[in-house]
PDB file of C-alpha atoms in Angstrom:
ATOM      1  CA  MET A   1      29.281  20.181  -6.864  1.00 47.00           C
ATOM      2  CA  ARG A   2      26.102  19.539  -4.954  1.00 50.00           C
ATOM      3  CA  THR A   3      26.099  17.837  -1.586  1.00 51.00           C
ATOM      4  CA  MET A   4      23.766  14.800  -0.852  1.00 51.00           C
ATOM      5  CA  THR A   5      21.877  17.053   1.493  1.00 50.00           C
ATOM      6  CA  GLU A   6      21.109  19.483  -1.356  1.00 50.00           C
ATOM      7  CA  LEU A   7      20.097  16.668  -3.754  1.00 56.00           C
ATOM      8  CA  HIS A   8      17.505  15.525  -1.120  1.00 66.00           C
ATOM      9  CA  THR A   9      16.016  18.932  -0.305  1.00 82.00           C
ATOM     10  CA  GLY A  10      12.342  18.856  -0.869  1.00 92.00           C
ATOM     11  CA  THR A  11       9.307  16.728  -0.127  1.00 96.00           C
ATOM     12  CA  PRO A  12      10.340  13.087   0.446  1.00 96.00           C
ATOM     13  CA  LEU A  13       8.757  10.187  -1.373  1.00 97.00           C
ATOM     14  CA  PRO A  14       5.600   8.771   0.251  1.00 97.00           C
ATOM     15  CA  GLN A  15       6.246   6.083   2.773  1.00 96.00           C
ATOM     16  CA  LYS A  16       3.728   3.838   0.961  1.00 96.00           C
ATOM     17  CA  VAL A  17       5.963   3.451  -1.891  1.00 97.00           C
ATOM     18  CA  SER A  18       7.526  -0.129  -2.062  1.00 96.00           C
ATOM     19  CA  LYS A  19      11.236  -0.564  -1.537  1.00 97.00           C
ATOM     20  CA  PRO A  20      11.797  -1.924  -4.983  1.00 97.00           C
ATOM     21  CA  ALA A  21      10.100   1.218  -6.400  1.00 98.00           C
ATOM     22  CA  VAL A  22      12.128   3.496  -4.110  1.00 98.00           C
ATOM     23  CA  ARG A  23      15.292   1.756  -5.316  1.00 97.00           C
ATOM     24  CA  ALA A  24      14.235   2.257  -8.983  1.00 98.00           C
ATOM     25  CA  LEU A  25      13.480   5.868  -8.379  1.00 98.00           C
ATOM     26  CA  HIS A  26      16.789   6.469  -6.582  1.00 97.00           C
ATOM     27  CA  GLN A  27      18.581   4.866  -9.550  1.00 97.00           C
ATOM     28  CA  HIS A  28      17.061   7.510 -11.728  1.00 97.00           C
ATOM     29  CA  GLY A  29      18.101  10.337  -9.406  1.00 96.00           C
ATOM     30  CA  ILE A  30      14.509  10.820  -7.879  1.00 97.00           C
ATOM     31  CA  PHE A  31      14.618  11.407  -4.171  1.00 97.00           C
ATOM     32  CA  THR A  32      11.921  14.033  -3.760  1.00 97.00           C
ATOM     33  CA  LEU A  33       8.467  14.757  -5.071  1.00 98.00           C
ATOM     34  CA  GLU A  34       9.875  17.795  -6.711  1.00 97.00           C
ATOM     35  CA  GLN A  35      12.454  15.650  -8.653  1.00 97.00           C
ATOM     36  CA  LEU A  36       9.630  13.226  -9.564  1.00 98.00           C
ATOM     37  CA  ALA A  37       7.605  16.190 -11.070  1.00 98.00           C
ATOM     38  CA  THR A  38      10.436  16.613 -13.702  1.00 97.00           C
ATOM     39  CA  LYS A  39       9.607  13.130 -15.205  1.00 98.00           C
ATOM     40  CA  SER A  40       6.691  12.031 -17.279  1.00 98.00           C
ATOM     41  CA  PHE A  41       4.233   9.313 -16.131  1.00 97.00           C
ATOM     42  CA  LYS A  42       5.267   7.101 -19.003  1.00 97.00           C
ATOM     43  CA  GLU A  43       8.928   7.497 -18.069  1.00 98.00           C
ATOM     44  CA  VAL A  44       8.460   6.494 -14.554  1.00 98.00           C
ATOM     45  CA  GLN A  45       6.016   3.718 -15.425  1.00 97.00           C
ATOM     46  CA  ALA A  46       8.842   2.174 -17.402  1.00 97.00           C
ATOM     47  CA  TYR A  47      11.153   1.839 -14.481  1.00 98.00           C
ATOM     48  CA  HIS A  48      11.582  -1.683 -13.204  1.00 96.00           C
ATOM     49  CA  GLY A  49       9.886  -2.052  -9.875  1.00 96.00           C
ATOM     50  CA  VAL A  50       7.368   0.749 -10.397  1.00 98.00           C
ATOM     51  CA  GLY A  51       3.877  -0.742 -10.835  1.00 97.00           C
ATOM     52  CA  PRO A  52       0.251   0.543 -11.101  1.00 97.00           C
ATOM     53  CA  LYS A  53      -0.237   0.792  -7.288  1.00 97.00           C
ATOM     54  CA  VAL A  54       2.973   2.813  -6.805  1.00 98.00           C
ATOM     55  CA  LEU A  55       2.015   5.089  -9.672  1.00 98.00           C
ATOM     56  CA  ARG A  56      -1.393   5.862  -8.006  1.00 98.00           C
ATOM     57  CA  VAL A  57       0.380   6.560  -4.741  1.00 98.00           C
ATOM     58  CA  LEU A  58       2.931   8.876  -6.525  1.00 98.00           C
ATOM     59  CA  GLU A  59       0.198  10.716  -8.473  1.00 98.00           C
ATOM     60  CA  GLU A  60      -1.749  11.315  -5.217  1.00 98.00           C
ATOM     61  CA  ALA A  61       1.286  12.584  -3.443  1.00 98.00           C
ATOM     62  CA  LEU A  62       2.192  14.894  -6.236  1.00 98.00           C
ATOM     63  CA  SER A  63      -1.335  16.241  -6.491  1.00 98.00           C
ATOM     64  CA  ALA A  64      -1.399  16.905  -2.707  1.00 97.00           C
ATOM     65  CA  LYS A  65       1.580  19.198  -3.111  1.00 97.00           C
ATOM     66  CA  GLY A  66       0.243  20.910  -6.253  1.00 97.00           C
ATOM     67  CA  LEU A  67       2.584  19.030  -8.532  1.00 98.00           C
ATOM     68  CA  SER A  68       2.160  16.506 -11.357  1.00 98.00           C
ATOM     69  CA  PHE A  69       4.080  14.394 -13.760  1.00 98.00           C
ATOM     70  CA  LEU A  70       5.300  16.127 -16.823  1.00 95.00           C
ATOM     71  CA  THR A  71       2.986  15.830 -19.800  1.00 89.00           C
ATOM     72  CA  ASP A  72       4.091  13.480 -22.515  1.00 69.00           C
TER      73      ASP A  72
END
């Protein structure tokens, strides 16, 4: 079984992401950009609390780390 520290190892989500969006991402097991990169844009877009502004912030953060959303 993995520890909480192991689950959160990686690049943290950007500070600009709203608290409701962070809660939504956490509910879906996303705590780092690396975990976010395992999801598609459409999947994350469907999460309650994740709007267009947050999606832009997340895309920019992923891009800055050489990552991206999965292609649909």
